[in-house]
C-alpha positions as a Markdown table, in Angstrom:
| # | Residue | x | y | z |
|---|---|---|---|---|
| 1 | Unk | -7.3 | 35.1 | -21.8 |
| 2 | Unk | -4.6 | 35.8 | -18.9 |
| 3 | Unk | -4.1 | 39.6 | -18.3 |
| 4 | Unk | -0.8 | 38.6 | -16.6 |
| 5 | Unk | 1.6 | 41.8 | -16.9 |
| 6 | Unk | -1.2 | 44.3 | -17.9 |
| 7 | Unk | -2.7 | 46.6 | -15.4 |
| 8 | Unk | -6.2 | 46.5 | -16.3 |
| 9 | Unk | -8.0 | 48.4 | -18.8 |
| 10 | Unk | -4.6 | 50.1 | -20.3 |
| 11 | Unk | -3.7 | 49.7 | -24.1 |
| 12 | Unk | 0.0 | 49.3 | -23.1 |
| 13 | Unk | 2.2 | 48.0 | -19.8 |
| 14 | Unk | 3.2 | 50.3 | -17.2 |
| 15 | Unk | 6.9 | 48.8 | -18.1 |
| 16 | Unk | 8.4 | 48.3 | -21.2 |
| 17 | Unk | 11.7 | 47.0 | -21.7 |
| 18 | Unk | 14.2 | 48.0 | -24.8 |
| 19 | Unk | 14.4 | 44.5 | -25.8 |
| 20 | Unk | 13.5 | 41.2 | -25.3 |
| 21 | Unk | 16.4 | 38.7 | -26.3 |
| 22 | Unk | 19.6 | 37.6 | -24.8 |
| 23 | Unk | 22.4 | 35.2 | -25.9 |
| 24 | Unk | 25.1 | 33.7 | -24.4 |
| 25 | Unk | 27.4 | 36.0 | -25.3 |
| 26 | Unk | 25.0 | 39.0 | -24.8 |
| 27 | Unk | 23.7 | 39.0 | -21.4 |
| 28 | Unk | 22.1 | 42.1 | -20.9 |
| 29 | Unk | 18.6 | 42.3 | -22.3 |
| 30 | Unk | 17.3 | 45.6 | -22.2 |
| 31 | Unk | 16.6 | 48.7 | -20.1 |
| 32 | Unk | 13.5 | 49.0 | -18.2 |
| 33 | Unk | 11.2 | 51.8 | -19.0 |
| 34 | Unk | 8.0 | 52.9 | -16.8 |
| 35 | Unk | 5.2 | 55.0 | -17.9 |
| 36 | Unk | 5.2 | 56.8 | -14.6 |
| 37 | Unk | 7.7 | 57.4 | -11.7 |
| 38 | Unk | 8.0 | 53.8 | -10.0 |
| 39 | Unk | 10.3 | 53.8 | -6.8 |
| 40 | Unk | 12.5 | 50.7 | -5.3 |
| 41 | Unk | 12.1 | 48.8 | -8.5 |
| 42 | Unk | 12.9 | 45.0 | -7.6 |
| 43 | Unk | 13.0 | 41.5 | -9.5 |
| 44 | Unk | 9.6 | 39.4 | -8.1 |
| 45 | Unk | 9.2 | 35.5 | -8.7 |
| 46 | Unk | 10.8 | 32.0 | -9.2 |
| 47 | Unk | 13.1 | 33.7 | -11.8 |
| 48 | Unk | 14.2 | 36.8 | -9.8 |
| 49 | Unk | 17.8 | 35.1 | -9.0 |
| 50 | Unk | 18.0 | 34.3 | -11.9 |
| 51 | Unk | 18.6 | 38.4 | -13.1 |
| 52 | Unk | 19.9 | 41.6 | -12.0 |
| 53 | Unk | 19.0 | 44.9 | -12.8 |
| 54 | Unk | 21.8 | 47.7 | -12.6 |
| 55 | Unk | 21.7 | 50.9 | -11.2 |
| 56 | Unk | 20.5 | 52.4 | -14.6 |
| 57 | Unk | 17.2 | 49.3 | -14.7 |
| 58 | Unk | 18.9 | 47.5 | -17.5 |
| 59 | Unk | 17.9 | 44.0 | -16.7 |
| 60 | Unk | 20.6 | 41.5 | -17.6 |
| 61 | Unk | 20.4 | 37.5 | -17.5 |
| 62 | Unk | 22.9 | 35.6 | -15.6 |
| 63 | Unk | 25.7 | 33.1 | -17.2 |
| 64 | Unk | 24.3 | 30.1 | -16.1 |
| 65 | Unk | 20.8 | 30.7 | -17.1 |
| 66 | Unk | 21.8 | 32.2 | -20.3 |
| 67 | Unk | 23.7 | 28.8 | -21.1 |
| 68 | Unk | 20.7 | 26.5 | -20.0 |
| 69 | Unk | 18.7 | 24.2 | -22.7 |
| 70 | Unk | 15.6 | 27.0 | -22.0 |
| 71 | Unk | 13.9 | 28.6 | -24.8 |
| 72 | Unk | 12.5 | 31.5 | -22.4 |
| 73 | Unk | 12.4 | 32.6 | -19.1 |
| 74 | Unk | 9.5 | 34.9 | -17.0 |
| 75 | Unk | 10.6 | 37.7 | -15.1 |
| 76 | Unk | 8.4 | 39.7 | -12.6 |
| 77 | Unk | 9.6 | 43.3 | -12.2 |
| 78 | Unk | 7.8 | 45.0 | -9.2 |
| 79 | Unk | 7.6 | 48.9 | -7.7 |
| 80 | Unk | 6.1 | 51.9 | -5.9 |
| 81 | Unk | 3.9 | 54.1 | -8.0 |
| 82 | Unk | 1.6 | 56.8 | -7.2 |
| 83 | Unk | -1.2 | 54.6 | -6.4 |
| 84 | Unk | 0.2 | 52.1 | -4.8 |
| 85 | Unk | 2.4 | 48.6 | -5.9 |
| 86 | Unk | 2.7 | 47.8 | -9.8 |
| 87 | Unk | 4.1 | 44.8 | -11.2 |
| 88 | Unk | 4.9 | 43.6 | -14.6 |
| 89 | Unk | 5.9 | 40.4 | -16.7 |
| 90 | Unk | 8.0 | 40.4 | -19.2 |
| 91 | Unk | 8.8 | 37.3 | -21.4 |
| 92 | Unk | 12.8 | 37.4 | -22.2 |
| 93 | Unk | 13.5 | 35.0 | -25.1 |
| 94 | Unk | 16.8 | 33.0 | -26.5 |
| 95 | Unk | 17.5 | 34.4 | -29.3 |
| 96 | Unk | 17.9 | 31.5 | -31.8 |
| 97 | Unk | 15.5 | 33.6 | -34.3 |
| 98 | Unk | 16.7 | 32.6 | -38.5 |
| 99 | Unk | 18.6 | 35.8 | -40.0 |
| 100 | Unk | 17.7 | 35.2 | -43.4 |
| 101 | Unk | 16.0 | 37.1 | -45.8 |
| 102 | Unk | 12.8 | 35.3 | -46.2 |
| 103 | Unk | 9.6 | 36.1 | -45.2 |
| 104 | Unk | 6.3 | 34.2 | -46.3 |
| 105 | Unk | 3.4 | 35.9 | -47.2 |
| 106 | Unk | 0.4 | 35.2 | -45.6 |
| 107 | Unk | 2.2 | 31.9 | -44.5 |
| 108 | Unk | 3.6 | 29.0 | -46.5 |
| 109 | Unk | 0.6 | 27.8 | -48.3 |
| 110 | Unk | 0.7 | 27.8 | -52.2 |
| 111 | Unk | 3.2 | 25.4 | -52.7 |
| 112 | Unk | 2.0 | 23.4 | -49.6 |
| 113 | Unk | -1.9 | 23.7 | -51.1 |
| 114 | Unk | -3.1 | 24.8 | -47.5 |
| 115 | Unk | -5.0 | 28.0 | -47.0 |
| 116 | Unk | -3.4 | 31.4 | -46.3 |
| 117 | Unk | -3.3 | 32.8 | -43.0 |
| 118 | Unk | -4.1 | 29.7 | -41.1 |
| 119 | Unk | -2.4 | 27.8 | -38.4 |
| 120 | Unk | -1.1 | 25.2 | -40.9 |
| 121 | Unk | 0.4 | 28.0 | -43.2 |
| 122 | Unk | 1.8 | 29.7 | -40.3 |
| 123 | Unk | 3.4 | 26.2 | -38.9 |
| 124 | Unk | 4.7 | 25.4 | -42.7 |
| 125 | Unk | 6.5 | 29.1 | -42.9 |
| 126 | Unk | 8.5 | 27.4 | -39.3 |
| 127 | Unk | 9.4 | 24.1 | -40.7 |
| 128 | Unk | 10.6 | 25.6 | -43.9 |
| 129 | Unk | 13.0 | 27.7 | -41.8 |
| 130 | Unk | 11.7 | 31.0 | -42.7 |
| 131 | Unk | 12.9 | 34.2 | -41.1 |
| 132 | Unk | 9.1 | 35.8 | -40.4 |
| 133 | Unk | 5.4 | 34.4 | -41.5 |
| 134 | Unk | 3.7 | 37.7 | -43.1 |
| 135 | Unk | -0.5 | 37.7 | -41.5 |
| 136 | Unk | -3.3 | 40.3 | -41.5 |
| 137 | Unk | -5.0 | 41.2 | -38.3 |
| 138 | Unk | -9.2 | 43.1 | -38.2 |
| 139 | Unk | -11.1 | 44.0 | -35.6 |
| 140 | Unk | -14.7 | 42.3 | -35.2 |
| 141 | Unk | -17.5 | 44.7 | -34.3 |
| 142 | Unk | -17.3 | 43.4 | -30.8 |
| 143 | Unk | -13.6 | 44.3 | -31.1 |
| 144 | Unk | -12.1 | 40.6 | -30.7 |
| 145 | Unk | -9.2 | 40.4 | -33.3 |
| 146 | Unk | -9.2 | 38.0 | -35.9 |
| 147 | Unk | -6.4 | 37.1 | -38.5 |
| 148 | Unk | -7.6 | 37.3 | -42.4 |
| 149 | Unk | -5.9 | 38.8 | -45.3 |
| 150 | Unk | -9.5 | 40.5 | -46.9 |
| 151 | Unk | -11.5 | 42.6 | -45.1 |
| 152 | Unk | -14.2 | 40.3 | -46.1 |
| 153 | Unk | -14.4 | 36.2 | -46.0 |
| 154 | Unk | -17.0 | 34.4 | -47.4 |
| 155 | Unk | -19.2 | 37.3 | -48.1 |
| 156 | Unk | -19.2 | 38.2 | -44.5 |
| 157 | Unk | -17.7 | 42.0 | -43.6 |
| 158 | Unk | -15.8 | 41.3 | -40.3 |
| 159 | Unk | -15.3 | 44.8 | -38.8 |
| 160 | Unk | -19.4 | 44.7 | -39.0 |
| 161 | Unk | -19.7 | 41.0 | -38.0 |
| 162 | Unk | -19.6 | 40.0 | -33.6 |
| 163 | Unk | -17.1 | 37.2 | -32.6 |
| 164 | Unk | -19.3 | 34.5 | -32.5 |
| 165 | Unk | -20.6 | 34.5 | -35.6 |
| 166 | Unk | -17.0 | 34.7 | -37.2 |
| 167 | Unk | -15.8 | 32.0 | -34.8 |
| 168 | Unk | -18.2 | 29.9 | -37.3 |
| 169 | Unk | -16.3 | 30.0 | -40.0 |
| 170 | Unk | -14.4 | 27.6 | -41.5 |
| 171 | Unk | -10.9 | 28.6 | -43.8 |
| 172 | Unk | -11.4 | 26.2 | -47.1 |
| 173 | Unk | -8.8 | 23.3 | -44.7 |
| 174 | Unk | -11.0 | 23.0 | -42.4 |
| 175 | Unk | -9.5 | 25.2 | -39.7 |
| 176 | Unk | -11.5 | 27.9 | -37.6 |
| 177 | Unk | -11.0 | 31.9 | -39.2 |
| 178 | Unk | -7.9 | 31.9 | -36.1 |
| 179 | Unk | -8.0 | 34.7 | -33.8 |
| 180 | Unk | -4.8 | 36.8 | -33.0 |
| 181 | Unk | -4.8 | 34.9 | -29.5 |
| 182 | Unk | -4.7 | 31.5 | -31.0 |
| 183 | Unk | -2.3 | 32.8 | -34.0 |
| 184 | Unk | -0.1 | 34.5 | -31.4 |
| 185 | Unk | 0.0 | 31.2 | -29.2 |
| 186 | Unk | 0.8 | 29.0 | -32.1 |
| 187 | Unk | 4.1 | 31.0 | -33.0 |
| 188 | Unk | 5.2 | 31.5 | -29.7 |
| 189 | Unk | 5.7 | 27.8 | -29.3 |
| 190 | Unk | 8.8 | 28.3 | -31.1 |
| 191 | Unk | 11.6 | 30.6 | -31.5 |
| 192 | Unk | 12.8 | 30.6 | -34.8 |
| 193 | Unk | 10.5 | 32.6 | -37.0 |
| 194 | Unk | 9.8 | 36.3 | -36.4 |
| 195 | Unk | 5.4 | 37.1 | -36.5 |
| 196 | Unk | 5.1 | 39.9 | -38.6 |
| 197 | Unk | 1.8 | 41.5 | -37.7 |
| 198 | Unk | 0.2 | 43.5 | -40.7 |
| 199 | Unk | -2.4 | 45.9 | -38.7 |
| 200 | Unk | -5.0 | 46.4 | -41.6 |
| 201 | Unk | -6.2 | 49.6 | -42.2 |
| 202 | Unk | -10.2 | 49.8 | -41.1 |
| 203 | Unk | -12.9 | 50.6 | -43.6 |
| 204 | Unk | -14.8 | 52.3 | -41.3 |
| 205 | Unk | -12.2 | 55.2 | -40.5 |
| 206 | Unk | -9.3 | 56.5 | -38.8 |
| 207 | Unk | -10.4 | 56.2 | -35.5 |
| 208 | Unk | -11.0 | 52.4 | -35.7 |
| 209 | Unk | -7.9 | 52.1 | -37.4 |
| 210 | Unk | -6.3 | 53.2 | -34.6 |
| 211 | Unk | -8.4 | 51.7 | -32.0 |
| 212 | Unk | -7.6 | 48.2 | -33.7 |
| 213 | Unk | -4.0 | 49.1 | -32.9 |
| 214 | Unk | -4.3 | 49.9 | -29.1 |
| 215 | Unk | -6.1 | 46.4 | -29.2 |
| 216 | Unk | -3.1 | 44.6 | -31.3 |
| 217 | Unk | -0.6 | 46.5 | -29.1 |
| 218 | Unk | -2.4 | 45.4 | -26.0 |
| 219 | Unk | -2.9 | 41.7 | -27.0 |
| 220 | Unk | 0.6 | 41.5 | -27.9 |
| 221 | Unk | 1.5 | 43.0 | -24.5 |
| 222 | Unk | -0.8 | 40.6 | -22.1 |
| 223 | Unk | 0.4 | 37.5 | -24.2 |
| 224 | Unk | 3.9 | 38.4 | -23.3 |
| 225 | Unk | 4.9 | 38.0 | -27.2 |
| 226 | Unk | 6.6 | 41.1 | -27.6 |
| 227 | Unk | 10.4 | 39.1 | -28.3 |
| 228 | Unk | 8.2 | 37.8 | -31.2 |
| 229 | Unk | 6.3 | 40.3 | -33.5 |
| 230 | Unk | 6.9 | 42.9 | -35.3 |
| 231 | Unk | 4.5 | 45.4 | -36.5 |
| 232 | Unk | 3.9 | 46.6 | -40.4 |
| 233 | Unk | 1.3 | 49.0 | -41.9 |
| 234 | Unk | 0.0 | 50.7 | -44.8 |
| 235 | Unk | -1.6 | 53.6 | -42.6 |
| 236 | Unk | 1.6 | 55.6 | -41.7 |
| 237 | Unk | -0.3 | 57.2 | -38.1 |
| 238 | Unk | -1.4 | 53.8 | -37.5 |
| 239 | Unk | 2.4 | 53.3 | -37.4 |
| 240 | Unk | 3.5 | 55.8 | -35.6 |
| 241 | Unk | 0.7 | 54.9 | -32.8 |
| 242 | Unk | 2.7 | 51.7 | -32.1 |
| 243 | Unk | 5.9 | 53.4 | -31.8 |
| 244 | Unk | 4.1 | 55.8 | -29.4 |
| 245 | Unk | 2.4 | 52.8 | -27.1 |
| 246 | Unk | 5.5 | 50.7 | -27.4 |
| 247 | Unk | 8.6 | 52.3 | -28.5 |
| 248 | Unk | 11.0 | 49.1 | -28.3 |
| 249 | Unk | 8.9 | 47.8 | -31.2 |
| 250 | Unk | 10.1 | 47.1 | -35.1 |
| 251 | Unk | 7.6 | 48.9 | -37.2 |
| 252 | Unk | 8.0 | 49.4 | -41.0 |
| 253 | Unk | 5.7 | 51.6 | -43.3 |
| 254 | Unk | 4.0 | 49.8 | -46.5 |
| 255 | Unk | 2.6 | 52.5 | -48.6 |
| 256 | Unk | 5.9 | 53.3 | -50.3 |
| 257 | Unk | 5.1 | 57.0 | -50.3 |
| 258 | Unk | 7.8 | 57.7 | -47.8 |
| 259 | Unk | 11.4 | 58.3 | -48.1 |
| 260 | Unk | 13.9 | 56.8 | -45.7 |
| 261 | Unk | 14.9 | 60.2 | -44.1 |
| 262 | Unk | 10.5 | 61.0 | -43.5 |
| 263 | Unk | 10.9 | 57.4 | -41.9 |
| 264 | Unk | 14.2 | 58.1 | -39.7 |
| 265 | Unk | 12.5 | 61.5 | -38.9 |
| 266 | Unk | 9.3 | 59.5 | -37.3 |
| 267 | Unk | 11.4 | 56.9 | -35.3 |
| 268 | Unk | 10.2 | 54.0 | -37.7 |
| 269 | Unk | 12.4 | 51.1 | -38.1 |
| 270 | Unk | 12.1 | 50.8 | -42.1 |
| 271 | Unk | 10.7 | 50.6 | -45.1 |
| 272 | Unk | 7.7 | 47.7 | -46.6 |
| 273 | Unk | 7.7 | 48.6 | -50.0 |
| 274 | Unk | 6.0 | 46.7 | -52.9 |
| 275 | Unk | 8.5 | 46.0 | -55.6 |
| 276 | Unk | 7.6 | 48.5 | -58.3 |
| 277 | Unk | 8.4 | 51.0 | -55.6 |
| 278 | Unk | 12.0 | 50.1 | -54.7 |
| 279 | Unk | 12.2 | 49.5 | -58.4 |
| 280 | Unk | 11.7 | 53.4 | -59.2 |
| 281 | Unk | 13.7 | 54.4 | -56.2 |
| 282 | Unk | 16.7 | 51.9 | -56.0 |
| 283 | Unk | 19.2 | 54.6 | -54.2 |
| 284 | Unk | 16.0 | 54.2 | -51.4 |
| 285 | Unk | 18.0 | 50.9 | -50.5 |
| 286 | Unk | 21.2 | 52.5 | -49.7 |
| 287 | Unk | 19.7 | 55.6 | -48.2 |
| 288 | Unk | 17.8 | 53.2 | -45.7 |
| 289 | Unk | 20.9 | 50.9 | -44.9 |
| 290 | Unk | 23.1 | 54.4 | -44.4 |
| 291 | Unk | 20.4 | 55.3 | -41.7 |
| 292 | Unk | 20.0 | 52.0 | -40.0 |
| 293 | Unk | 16.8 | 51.5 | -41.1 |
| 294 | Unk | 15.4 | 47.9 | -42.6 |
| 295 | Unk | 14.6 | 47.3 | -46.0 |
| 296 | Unk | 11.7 | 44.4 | -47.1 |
| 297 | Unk | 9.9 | 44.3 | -50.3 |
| 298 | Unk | 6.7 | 42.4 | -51.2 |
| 299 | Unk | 5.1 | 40.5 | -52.7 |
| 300 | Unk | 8.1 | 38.9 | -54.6 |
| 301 | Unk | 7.6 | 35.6 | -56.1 |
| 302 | Unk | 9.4 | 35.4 | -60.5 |
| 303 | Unk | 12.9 | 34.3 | -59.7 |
| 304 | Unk | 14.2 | 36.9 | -61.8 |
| 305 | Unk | 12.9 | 39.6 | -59.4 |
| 306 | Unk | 14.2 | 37.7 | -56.7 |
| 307 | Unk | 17.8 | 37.3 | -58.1 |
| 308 | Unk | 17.5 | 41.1 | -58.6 |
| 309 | Unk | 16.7 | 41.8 | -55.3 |
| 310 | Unk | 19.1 | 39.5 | -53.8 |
| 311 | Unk | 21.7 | 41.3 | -55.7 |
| 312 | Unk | 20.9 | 44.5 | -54.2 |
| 313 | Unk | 21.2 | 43.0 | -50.9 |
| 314 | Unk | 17.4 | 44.0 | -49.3 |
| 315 | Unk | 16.7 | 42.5 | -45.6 |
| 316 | Unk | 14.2 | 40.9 | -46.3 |
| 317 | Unk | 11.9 | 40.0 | -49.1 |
| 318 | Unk | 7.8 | 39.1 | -48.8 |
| 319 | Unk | 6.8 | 36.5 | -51.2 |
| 320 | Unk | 4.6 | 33.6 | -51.7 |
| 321 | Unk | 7.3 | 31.4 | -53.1 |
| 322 | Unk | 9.3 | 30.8 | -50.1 |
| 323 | Unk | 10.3 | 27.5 | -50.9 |
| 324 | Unk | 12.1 | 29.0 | -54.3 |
| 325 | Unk | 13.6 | 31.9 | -52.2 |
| 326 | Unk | 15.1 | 29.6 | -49.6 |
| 327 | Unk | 17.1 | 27.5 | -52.5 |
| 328 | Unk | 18.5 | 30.2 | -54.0 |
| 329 | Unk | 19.9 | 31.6 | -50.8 |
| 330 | Unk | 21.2 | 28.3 | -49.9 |
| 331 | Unk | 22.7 | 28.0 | -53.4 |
């Protein structure tokens, strides 16, 4: 895999930016963060004319290239740091990303009779028009990350299993059990549907739990996908780890033992919460929307849920009935 725009060895860049999307009518992108004082800051590569950073590093994209038929540009950001020159890459995206509500589960695949969490389920959740595809990301034992909802699949434990022998396993259609590279590179050939990244919570204990984010975080990072995912979890520190290596990030919480102010308090983004939750706590939805803070709930799929949900005007809803949710939103 290119390491492009990763200095080696670190779970996170040395530059971060505060966002990753322009328009045409919103031109500036994002200010530029560094993890360390960086002196005479400057725009590297074929693209550099094609920016500007103010005297405040908030990189902005110009008119014309703003209006071109391009999905994405590479920008090269270059400085002085203590040991020497550092350089980054960032990815800036058009933002043409869906604003509906709907995000599928594990992928479009019951309706579709495909397999969760594959490729095909991921490309299905694009061409139905979905907002974000929903998939579960474990660490091998050789920490390579691979994308599977249990932590188990076909009898085989992966955080105990090495790459190569999961890189033999077939998903019931036929696909390989898709690493996050290869699941990452898929949905970054498009830019309509939002990856949200569900870092599963490790069997074998905190620490791996938290060294499986670093590696997400990191992968996300090198692959320059960072105008694509965002990041959901049912281990609230494994949560706030990814605000703390990459604080331009969306992160929501899962568990559903949280209130919106603990969530505001922690610099989360929202709130994941399965149905029955949201259910007990309805003013939750409010609260959260009063605080700028997201609201999804999973896993939604009776259309009488759905209605009820819609009614109360949620973000976004998780279900594996995407299909139904997308024609009653249209209706």
């Amino acid at each position: 895999m290119s390491t492009a725009g990763m200095l080696s060895g670190m779970a996170q860049s040395v530059f971060s930016l505060a966002n990753y999307t322009y328009t045409p009518s919103q031109l500036t992108i994002g200010a530029l963060r560094t993890q360390e004082p960086i002196k005479r800051l400057s725009l590297k590569g074929p693209n550099a004319k094609l920016f500007s950073l103010d005297n405040v590093n908030r990189l902005s994209i110009k008119t014309g290239a703003a209006n071109a038929d391009k999905p994405w540009y590479d920008v090269i950001v270059e400085g002085i740091g203590a040991k020497g020159t550092v350089r980054d890459t960032f990815r800036v995206v058009k933002d043409t990303f869906i604003r509906n509500q709907v995000i599928a589960h594990r992928g479009a695949w019951k309706q579709a009779g495909t397999t969760e969490n594959s490729l095909t389920s991921l490309q299905n959740a694009i061409k139905l028009g979905c907002m974000g595809s929903e998939f579960d990301v474990h660490m091998s034992s050789d920490s390579v990350l691979f994308v599977n909802h249990d932590h188990t699949i076909q009898g085989i434990e992966i955080e105990k299993t090495p790459a190569a022998e999961l890189e033999k396993v077939k998903l019931s259609n036929g696909e390989s059990l898709p690493t996050l590279a290869a699941y990452l590179s898929e949905g970054m050939q498009q830019t309509k549907t939002k990856l949200i990244l569900e870092i599963k919570t490790s069997r074998l204990g905190k620490d791996r739990s938290l060294a499986l984010t670093e590696r997400v975080v990191k992968m996300v990072h090198q692959m320059k996908a960072q105008a694509w995912v965002e990041y959901i979890a049912f281990d609230y520190e494994v949560c706030k780890k990814v605000k703390a290596l990459t604080p331009e990030a969306k992160v929501s919480y899962l568990m559903g033992d949280k209130t919106p102010e603990q969530l505001a308090a922690d610099h989360l983004d929202g709130f994941d919460y399965h149905q029955t939750v949201v259910r007990k706590n309805e003013a939750w939805i409010q609260d959260a929307r009063q605080r700028k803070l997201s609201t999804n709930v999973w896993t939604v799929n009776d259309k009488a849920d759905l209605s009820w949900l819609l009614g109360q005007q949620v973000d976004y809803i998780t279900t594996n009935e995407p299909e139904l949710l997308l024609s009653m939103i249209q209706k």
